[in-house]
mmCIF file of N, CA, C and O in Angstrom:
data_model
loop_
_atom_site.group_PDB
_atom_site.id
_atom_site.type_symbol
_atom_site.label_atom_id
_atom_site.label_comp_id
_atom_site.label_asym_id
_atom_site.label_seq_id
_atom_site.Cartn_x
_atom_site.Cartn_y
_atom_site.Cartn_z
ATOM 1 N N MET A 114 -106.028 172.060 -56.323
ATOM 2 C CA MET A 114 -105.913 170.764 -56.956
ATOM 3 C C MET A 114 -104.838 169.930 -56.315
ATOM 4 O O MET A 114 -103.857 170.441 -55.821
ATOM 5 N N GLY A 115 -104.932 168.723 -56.337
ATOM 6 C CA GLY A 115 -103.963 167.811 -55.882
ATOM 7 C C GLY A 115 -103.364 168.120 -54.552
ATOM 8 O O GLY A 115 -103.144 168.478 -54.146
ATOM 9 N N GLY A 116 -103.026 167.824 -53.671
ATOM 10 C CA GLY A 116 -102.296 168.077 -52.456
ATOM 11 C C GLY A 116 -101.314 166.954 -52.260
ATOM 12 O O GLY A 116 -101.205 166.094 -53.071
ATOM 13 N N THR A 117 -100.659 167.021 -51.197
ATOM 14 C CA THR A 117 -99.684 165.987 -50.881
ATOM 15 C C THR A 117 -100.403 164.734 -50.384
ATOM 16 O O THR A 117 -101.263 164.823 -49.516
ATOM 17 N N THR A 118 -100.069 163.611 -50.941
ATOM 18 C CA THR A 118 -100.678 162.357 -50.497
ATOM 19 C C THR A 118 -100.048 161.922 -49.177
ATOM 20 O O THR A 118 -98.971 162.383 -48.794
ATOM 21 N N THR A 119 -100.713 161.029 -48.491
ATOM 22 C CA THR A 119 -100.195 160.506 -47.231
ATOM 23 C C THR A 119 -98.838 159.852 -47.434
ATOM 24 O O THR A 119 -97.908 160.061 -46.649
ATOM 25 N N SER A 120 -98.685 159.071 -48.496
ATOM 26 C CA SER A 120 -97.402 158.399 -48.719
ATOM 27 C C SER A 120 -96.302 159.407 -49.050
ATOM 28 O O SER A 120 -95.157 159.231 -48.637
ATOM 29 N N GLU A 121 -96.633 160.498 -49.747
ATOM 30 C CA GLU A 121 -95.636 161.536 -50.040
ATOM 31 C C GLU A 121 -95.226 162.257 -48.764
ATOM 32 O O GLU A 121 -94.044 162.535 -48.553
ATOM 33 N N ARG A 122 -96.195 162.529 -47.917
ATOM 34 C CA ARG A 122 -95.889 163.186 -46.640
ATOM 35 C C ARG A 122 -95.026 162.274 -45.772
ATOM 36 O O ARG A 122 -94.050 162.714 -45.164
ATOM 37 N N ALA A 123 -95.396 160.991 -45.711
ATOM 38 C CA ALA A 123 -94.605 160.027 -44.940
ATOM 39 C C ALA A 123 -93.188 159.946 -45.493
ATOM 40 O O ALA A 123 -92.216 159.938 -44.732
ATOM 41 N N SER A 124 -93.061 159.906 -46.805
ATOM 42 C CA SER A 124 -91.742 159.842 -47.430
ATOM 43 C C SER A 124 -90.899 161.040 -47.031
ATOM 44 O O SER A 124 -89.713 160.909 -46.713
ATOM 45 N N SER A 125 -91.492 162.206 -47.009
ATOM 46 C CA SER A 125 -90.782 163.418 -46.626
ATOM 47 C C SER A 125 -90.338 163.347 -45.157
ATOM 48 O O SER A 125 -89.198 163.686 -44.822
ATOM 49 N N LEU A 126 -91.220 162.895 -44.282
ATOM 50 C CA LEU A 126 -90.895 162.789 -42.865
ATOM 51 C C LEU A 126 -89.793 161.761 -42.597
ATOM 52 O O LEU A 126 -89.059 161.865 -41.620
ATOM 53 N N LEU A 127 -89.668 160.770 -43.470
ATOM 54 C CA LEU A 127 -88.682 159.710 -43.289
ATOM 55 C C LEU A 127 -87.352 160.005 -43.980
ATOM 56 O O LEU A 127 -86.486 159.141 -44.043
ATOM 57 N N GLU A 128 -87.179 161.222 -44.471
ATOM 58 C CA GLU A 128 -85.964 161.570 -45.214
ATOM 59 C C GLU A 128 -84.695 161.359 -44.392
ATOM 60 O O GLU A 128 -83.694 160.861 -44.898
ATOM 61 N N GLY A 129 -84.709 161.718 -43.119
ATOM 62 C CA GLY A 129 -83.533 161.526 -42.280
ATOM 63 C C GLY A 129 -83.174 160.060 -42.137
ATOM 64 O O GLY A 129 -81.993 159.681 -42.211
ATOM 65 N N LEU A 130 -84.178 159.228 -41.955
ATOM 66 C CA LEU A 130 -83.950 157.780 -41.868
ATOM 67 C C LEU A 130 -83.453 157.240 -43.204
ATOM 68 O O LEU A 130 -82.544 156.403 -43.250
ATOM 69 N N ARG A 131 -84.020 157.746 -44.295
ATOM 70 C CA ARG A 131 -83.592 157.339 -45.639
ATOM 71 C C ARG A 131 -82.105 157.648 -45.842
ATOM 72 O O ARG A 131 -81.342 156.818 -46.329
ATOM 73 N N THR A 132 -81.694 158.836 -45.443
ATOM 74 C CA THR A 132 -80.296 159.257 -45.581
ATOM 75 C C THR A 132 -79.375 158.367 -44.750
ATOM 76 O O THR A 132 -78.320 157.944 -45.215
ATOM 77 N N SER A 133 -79.789 158.074 -43.528
ATOM 78 C CA SER A 133 -78.997 157.214 -42.647
ATOM 79 C C SER A 133 -78.841 155.815 -43.238
ATOM 80 O O SER A 133 -77.740 155.256 -43.255
ATOM 81 N N LEU A 134 -79.933 155.252 -43.719
ATOM 82 C CA LEU A 134 -79.877 153.924 -44.331
ATOM 83 C C LEU A 134 -79.019 153.931 -45.593
ATOM 84 O O LEU A 134 -78.267 152.989 -45.843
ATOM 85 N N ALA A 135 -79.119 154.992 -46.381
ATOM 86 C CA ALA A 135 -78.349 155.092 -47.629
ATOM 87 C C ALA A 135 -76.846 155.080 -47.349
ATOM 88 O O ALA A 135 -76.075 154.506 -48.126
ATOM 89 N N SER A 136 -76.444 155.661 -46.232
ATOM 90 C CA SER A 136 -75.011 155.679 -45.908
ATOM 91 C C SER A 136 -74.487 154.273 -45.622
ATOM 92 O O SER A 136 -73.282 154.033 -45.691
ATOM 93 N N ASP A 137 -75.394 153.338 -45.327
ATOM 94 C CA ASP A 137 -75.013 151.943 -45.083
ATOM 95 C C ASP A 137 -75.330 151.033 -46.277
ATOM 96 O O ASP A 137 -75.248 149.809 -46.159
ATOM 97 N N GLY A 138 -75.760 151.618 -47.400
ATOM 98 C CA GLY A 138 -76.012 150.835 -48.605
ATOM 99 C C GLY A 138 -77.444 150.371 -48.805
ATOM 100 O O GLY A 138 -77.713 149.512 -49.638
ATOM 101 N N TYR A 139 -78.381 150.953 -48.049
ATOM 102 C CA TYR A 139 -79.793 150.581 -48.183
ATOM 103 C C TYR A 139 -80.569 151.695 -48.871
ATOM 104 O O TYR A 139 -80.194 152.859 -48.820
ATOM 105 N N GLU A 140 -81.673 151.315 -49.476
ATOM 106 C CA GLU A 140 -82.592 152.284 -50.075
ATOM 107 C C GLU A 140 -83.933 152.128 -49.384
ATOM 108 O O GLU A 140 -84.386 151.003 -49.139
ATOM 109 N N LEU A 141 -84.584 153.242 -49.063
ATOM 110 C CA LEU A 141 -85.908 153.222 -48.445
ATOM 111 C C LEU A 141 -86.889 153.901 -49.386
ATOM 112 O O LEU A 141 -86.647 155.022 -49.830
ATOM 113 N N ARG A 142 -87.964 153.198 -49.712
ATOM 114 C CA ARG A 142 -89.039 153.757 -50.548
ATOM 115 C C ARG A 142 -90.346 153.671 -49.781
ATOM 116 O O ARG A 142 -90.552 152.737 -49.006
ATOM 117 N N VAL A 143 -91.230 154.628 -50.035
ATOM 118 C CA VAL A 143 -92.547 154.638 -49.414
ATOM 119 C C VAL A 143 -93.589 154.605 -50.516
ATOM 120 O O VAL A 143 -93.538 155.406 -51.447
ATOM 121 N N GLU A 144 -94.518 153.671 -50.407
ATOM 122 C CA GLU A 144 -95.612 153.553 -51.376
ATOM 123 C C GLU A 144 -96.938 153.548 -50.623
ATOM 124 O O GLU A 144 -96.988 153.147 -49.455
ATOM 125 N N PRO A 145 -98.005 153.961 -51.284
ATOM 126 C CA PRO A 145 -99.302 153.906 -50.624
ATOM 127 C C PRO A 145 -99.739 152.449 -50.409
ATOM 128 O O PRO A 145 -99.370 151.563 -51.167
ATOM 129 N N ALA A 146 -100.484 152.228 -49.347
ATOM 130 C CA ALA A 146 -101.047 150.905 -49.058
ATOM 131 C C ALA A 146 -102.425 151.117 -48.456
ATOM 132 O O ALA A 146 -102.742 152.201 -47.961
ATOM 133 N N GLU A 147 -103.221 150.091 -48.486
ATOM 134 C CA GLU A 147 -104.559 150.184 -47.916
ATOM 135 C C GLU A 147 -104.462 150.552 -46.437
ATOM 136 O O GLU A 147 -103.764 149.902 -45.672
ATOM 137 N N ALA A 148 -105.095 151.627 -46.051
ATOM 138 C CA ALA A 148 -105.150 152.112 -44.667
ATOM 139 C C ALA A 148 -103.788 152.511 -44.114
ATOM 140 O O ALA A 148 -103.586 152.521 -42.907
ATOM 141 N N GLY A 149 -102.826 152.824 -44.979
ATOM 142 C CA GLY A 149 -101.521 153.224 -44.469
ATOM 143 C C GLY A 149 -100.480 153.352 -45.559
ATOM 144 O O GLY A 149 -100.766 153.812 -46.659
ATOM 145 N N ILE A 150 -99.266 152.920 -45.220
ATOM 146 C CA ILE A 150 -98.158 152.994 -46.162
ATOM 147 C C ILE A 150 -97.414 151.664 -46.208
ATOM 148 O O ILE A 150 -97.524 150.844 -45.295
ATOM 149 N N HIS A 151 -96.658 151.493 -47.267
ATOM 150 C CA HIS A 151 -95.787 150.331 -47.436
ATOM 151 C C HIS A 151 -94.371 150.879 -47.569
ATOM 152 O O HIS A 151 -94.086 151.638 -48.493
ATOM 153 N N VAL A 152 -93.511 150.508 -46.628
ATOM 154 C CA VAL A 152 -92.120 150.947 -46.644
ATOM 155 C C VAL A 152 -91.270 149.785 -47.130
ATOM 156 O O VAL A 152 -91.318 148.684 -46.566
ATOM 157 N N ILE A 153 -90.521 150.033 -48.188
ATOM 158 C CA ILE A 153 -89.699 148.988 -48.799
ATOM 159 C C ILE A 153 -88.231 149.366 -48.602
ATOM 160 O O ILE A 153 -87.804 150.449 -48.990
ATOM 161 N N VAL A 154 -87.494 148.454 -47.983
ATOM 162 C CA VAL A 154 -86.061 148.654 -47.783
ATOM 163 C C VAL A 154 -85.349 147.639 -48.673
ATOM 164 O O VAL A 154 -85.623 146.445 -48.607
ATOM 165 N N SER A 155 -84.451 148.131 -49.500
ATOM 166 C CA SER A 155 -83.664 147.238 -50.343
ATOM 167 C C SER A 155 -82.186 147.504 -50.081
ATOM 168 O O SER A 155 -81.813 148.552 -49.562
ATOM 169 N N ALA A 156 -81.376 146.518 -50.414
ATOM 170 C CA ALA A 156 -79.933 146.621 -50.179
ATOM 171 C C ALA A 156 -79.193 146.433 -51.491
ATOM 172 O O ALA A 156 -79.606 145.636 -52.334
ATOM 173 N N ASP A 157 -78.081 147.174 -51.659
ATOM 174 C CA ASP A 157 -77.290 146.941 -52.856
ATOM 175 C C ASP A 157 -76.531 145.620 -52.697
ATOM 176 O O ASP A 157 -76.544 145.002 -51.636
ATOM 177 N N SER A 158 -75.895 145.177 -53.728
ATOM 178 C CA SER A 158 -75.293 143.837 -53.735
ATOM 179 C C SER A 158 -74.179 143.653 -52.717
ATOM 180 O O SER A 158 -73.873 142.524 -52.337
ATOM 181 N N ASP A 159 -73.572 144.733 -52.249
ATOM 182 C CA ASP A 159 -72.482 144.632 -51.278
ATOM 183 C C ASP A 159 -72.945 144.838 -49.837
ATOM 184 O O ASP A 159 -72.131 144.858 -48.921
ATOM 185 N N THR A 160 -74.252 145.005 -49.624
ATOM 186 C CA THR A 160 -74.784 145.309 -48.306
ATOM 187 C C THR A 160 -75.394 144.071 -47.674
ATOM 188 O O THR A 160 -76.069 143.292 -48.331
ATOM 189 N N CYS A 161 -75.176 143.914 -46.409
ATOM 190 C CA CYS A 161 -75.724 142.787 -45.648
ATOM 191 C C CYS A 161 -77.237 142.946 -45.519
ATOM 192 O O CYS A 161 -77.719 143.821 -44.802
ATOM 193 N N ALA A 162 -77.987 142.124 -46.211
ATOM 194 C CA ALA A 162 -79.448 142.204 -46.172
ATOM 195 C C ALA A 162 -80.013 141.783 -44.825
ATOM 196 O O ALA A 162 -81.144 142.110 -44.488
ATOM 197 N N ASP A 163 -79.237 141.066 -44.022
ATOM 198 C CA ASP A 163 -79.697 140.580 -42.721
ATOM 199 C C ASP A 163 -79.204 141.436 -41.563
ATOM 200 O O ASP A 163 -79.366 141.057 -40.405
ATOM 201 N N CYS A 164 -78.605 142.582 -41.834
ATOM 202 C CA CYS A 164 -77.983 143.390 -40.785
ATOM 203 C C CYS A 164 -78.889 144.502 -40.243
ATOM 204 O O CYS A 164 -78.432 145.351 -39.490
ATOM 205 N N LEU A 165 -80.127 144.512 -40.618
ATOM 206 C CA LEU A 165 -81.065 145.519 -40.130
ATOM 207 C C LEU A 165 -81.711 145.052 -38.822
ATOM 208 O O LEU A 165 -81.730 143.857 -38.526
ATOM 209 N N VAL A 166 -82.251 145.987 -38.058
ATOM 210 C CA VAL A 166 -82.989 145.609 -36.853
ATOM 211 C C VAL A 166 -84.187 144.756 -37.268
ATOM 212 O O VAL A 166 -84.626 144.822 -38.425
ATOM 213 N N PRO A 167 -84.747 143.972 -36.354
ATOM 214 C CA PRO A 167 -85.940 143.183 -36.702
ATOM 215 C C PRO A 167 -87.059 144.089 -37.249
ATOM 216 O O PRO A 167 -87.168 145.262 -36.858
ATOM 217 N N GLU A 168 -87.870 143.542 -38.134
ATOM 218 C CA GLU A 168 -88.908 144.339 -38.795
ATOM 219 C C GLU A 168 -89.869 144.999 -37.816
ATOM 220 O O GLU A 168 -90.279 146.134 -38.035
ATOM 221 N N ASP A 169 -90.241 144.318 -36.726
ATOM 222 C CA ASP A 169 -91.169 144.930 -35.776
ATOM 223 C C ASP A 169 -90.529 146.131 -35.076
ATOM 224 O O ASP A 169 -91.194 147.130 -34.796
ATOM 225 N N VAL A 170 -89.235 146.056 -34.810
ATOM 226 C CA VAL A 170 -88.508 147.197 -34.226
ATOM 227 C C VAL A 170 -88.452 148.341 -35.234
ATOM 228 O O VAL A 170 -88.706 149.503 -34.893
ATOM 229 N N PHE A 171 -88.157 148.028 -36.485
ATOM 230 C CA PHE A 171 -88.097 149.045 -37.528
ATOM 231 C C PHE A 171 -89.463 149.705 -37.714
ATOM 232 O O PHE A 171 -89.558 150.928 -37.859
ATOM 233 N N ARG A 172 -90.517 148.914 -37.677
ATOM 234 C CA ARG A 172 -91.879 149.445 -37.807
ATOM 235 C C ARG A 172 -92.149 150.441 -36.670
ATOM 236 O O ARG A 172 -92.760 151.485 -36.871
ATOM 237 N N GLY A 173 -91.671 150.127 -35.464
ATOM 238 C CA GLY A 173 -91.827 151.038 -34.335
ATOM 239 C C GLY A 173 -91.065 152.337 -34.537
ATOM 240 O O GLY A 173 -91.550 153.418 -34.195
ATOM 241 N N ILE A 174 -89.860 152.231 -35.089
ATOM 242 C CA ILE A 174 -89.063 153.428 -35.394
ATOM 243 C C ILE A 174 -89.798 154.293 -36.415
ATOM 244 O O ILE A 174 -89.911 155.515 -36.252
ATOM 245 N N LEU A 175 -90.315 153.661 -37.461
ATOM 246 C CA LEU A 175 -91.066 154.393 -38.490
ATOM 247 C C LEU A 175 -92.254 155.112 -37.873
ATOM 248 O O LEU A 175 -92.489 156.296 -38.129
ATOM 249 N N SER A 176 -93.007 154.392 -37.051
ATOM 250 C CA SER A 176 -94.192 154.960 -36.417
ATOM 251 C C SER A 176 -93.834 156.166 -35.559
ATOM 252 O O SER A 176 -94.502 157.204 -35.607
ATOM 253 N N THR A 177 -92.757 156.057 -34.786
ATOM 254 C CA THR A 177 -92.326 157.152 -33.917
ATOM 255 C C THR A 177 -91.942 158.384 -34.731
ATOM 256 O O THR A 177 -92.353 159.507 -34.416
ATOM 257 N N VAL A 178 -91.157 158.189 -35.784
ATOM 258 C CA VAL A 178 -90.738 159.308 -36.629
ATOM 259 C C VAL A 178 -91.950 159.987 -37.259
ATOM 260 O O VAL A 178 -92.066 161.219 -37.268
ATOM 261 N N LEU A 179 -92.870 159.185 -37.771
ATOM 262 C CA LEU A 179 -94.060 159.751 -38.415
ATOM 263 C C LEU A 179 -94.936 160.494 -37.413
ATOM 264 O O LEU A 179 -95.427 161.590 -37.697
ATOM 265 N N GLU A 180 -95.131 159.911 -36.229
ATOM 266 C CA GLU A 180 -95.965 160.557 -35.211
ATOM 267 C C GLU A 180 -95.363 161.873 -34.756
ATOM 268 O O GLU A 180 -96.075 162.848 -34.527
ATOM 269 N N LYS A 181 -94.033 161.939 -34.625
ATOM 270 C CA LYS A 181 -93.372 163.193 -34.259
ATOM 271 C C LYS A 181 -93.597 164.258 -35.321
ATOM 272 O O LYS A 181 -93.596 165.450 -35.022
ATOM 273 N N GLY A 182 -93.802 163.832 -36.555
ATOM 274 C CA GLY A 182 -94.087 164.757 -37.650
ATOM 275 C C GLY A 182 -95.576 165.024 -37.822
ATOM 276 O O GLY A 182 -95.990 165.664 -38.766
ATOM 277 N N GLY A 183 -96.391 164.495 -36.897
ATOM 278 C CA GLY A 183 -97.833 164.744 -36.937
ATOM 279 C C GLY A 183 -98.621 163.805 -37.827
ATOM 280 O O GLY A 183 -99.776 164.075 -38.148
ATOM 281 N N LEU A 184 -98.029 162.695 -38.222
ATOM 282 C CA LEU A 184 -98.713 161.752 -39.109
ATOM 283 C C LEU A 184 -98.870 160.411 -38.396
ATOM 284 O O LEU A 184 -97.892 159.686 -38.186
ATOM 285 N N VAL A 185 -100.087 160.091 -38.010
ATOM 286 C CA VAL A 185 -100.367 158.823 -37.341
ATOM 287 C C VAL A 185 -100.903 157.852 -38.393
ATOM 288 O O VAL A 185 -101.881 158.147 -39.076
ATOM 289 N N MET A 186 -100.243 156.712 -38.518
ATOM 290 C CA MET A 186 -100.624 155.729 -39.524
ATOM 291 C C MET A 186 -101.375 154.570 -38.873
ATOM 292 O O MET A 186 -100.923 154.028 -37.864
ATOM 293 N N ALA A 187 -102.493 154.180 -39.468
ATOM 294 C CA ALA A 187 -103.227 153.017 -38.980
ATOM 295 C C ALA A 187 -102.455 151.742 -39.281
ATOM 296 O O ALA A 187 -102.545 150.755 -38.548
ATOM 297 N N ARG A 188 -101.679 151.775 -40.360
ATOM 298 C CA ARG A 188 -100.971 150.569 -40.780
ATOM 299 C C ARG A 188 -99.671 150.955 -41.474
ATOM 300 O O ARG A 188 -99.643 151.849 -42.318
ATOM 301 N N ILE A 189 -98.595 150.252 -41.097
ATOM 302 C CA ILE A 189 -97.310 150.414 -41.771
ATOM 303 C C ILE A 189 -96.825 149.020 -42.153
ATOM 304 O O ILE A 189 -96.505 148.216 -41.293
ATOM 305 N N ASP A 190 -96.844 148.727 -43.435
ATOM 306 C CA ASP A 190 -96.304 147.467 -43.936
ATOM 307 C C ASP A 190 -94.829 147.674 -44.245
ATOM 308 O O ASP A 190 -94.441 148.736 -44.737
ATOM 309 N N VAL A 191 -94.020 146.678 -43.940
ATOM 310 C CA VAL A 191 -92.569 146.772 -44.180
ATOM 311 C C VAL A 191 -92.123 145.572 -45.004
ATOM 312 O O VAL A 191 -92.508 144.446 -44.720
ATOM 313 N N THR A 192 -91.328 145.830 -46.022
ATOM 314 C CA THR A 192 -90.676 144.780 -46.785
ATOM 315 C C THR A 192 -89.179 145.009 -46.679
ATOM 316 O O THR A 192 -88.684 146.090 -46.977
ATOM 317 N N TYR A 193 -88.481 144.005 -46.195
ATOM 318 C CA TYR A 193 -87.037 144.035 -46.064
ATOM 319 C C TYR A 193 -86.399 143.334 -47.255
ATOM 320 O O TYR A 193 -87.071 142.587 -47.962
ATOM 321 N N PRO A 194 -85.099 143.504 -47.451
ATOM 322 C CA PRO A 194 -84.419 142.794 -48.539
ATOM 323 C C PRO A 194 -84.653 141.289 -48.447
ATOM 324 O O PRO A 194 -84.635 140.727 -47.351
ATOM 325 N N ALA A 195 -84.918 140.681 -49.568
ATOM 326 C CA ALA A 195 -85.114 139.226 -49.665
ATOM 327 C C ALA A 195 -86.220 138.712 -48.752
ATOM 328 O O ALA A 195 -86.144 137.623 -48.217
ATOM 329 N N SER A 196 -87.268 139.522 -48.546
ATOM 330 C CA SER A 196 -88.414 139.049 -47.758
ATOM 331 C C SER A 196 -89.687 139.512 -48.433
ATOM 332 O O SER A 196 -89.671 140.364 -49.304
ATOM 333 N N GLY A 197 -90.794 138.995 -47.995
ATOM 334 C CA GLY A 197 -92.088 139.440 -48.481
ATOM 335 C C GLY A 197 -92.638 140.511 -47.556
ATOM 336 O O GLY A 197 -92.050 140.820 -46.542
ATOM 337 N N ALA A 198 -93.782 141.090 -47.889
ATOM 338 C CA ALA A 198 -94.399 142.114 -47.050
ATOM 339 C C ALA A 198 -94.829 141.515 -45.721
ATOM 340 O O ALA A 198 -95.280 140.380 -45.670
ATOM 341 N N HIS A 199 -94.650 142.288 -44.648
ATOM 342 C CA HIS A 199 -95.059 141.850 -43.315
ATOM 343 C C HIS A 199 -95.839 142.934 -42.634
ATOM 344 O O HIS A 199 -95.509 144.036 -42.622
#
């Protein structure tokens, strides 16, 4: 019954990145999305919301980490602090 969903597997593979971001005041969440995943990065009130790499660069980092873990995503949506989904 039940197995690990794609978004749960992706979340597990991104744990190292999540930990790194958390040390700088960011939170990373992974949610299911049509044909892929939606990665949401939020910042606490004392964190620079504009201090992250550009979203396309971050999407590439996510893709690389996931592929190294054996998970190829057709689509990775990213939402940064104070932005909409891209």
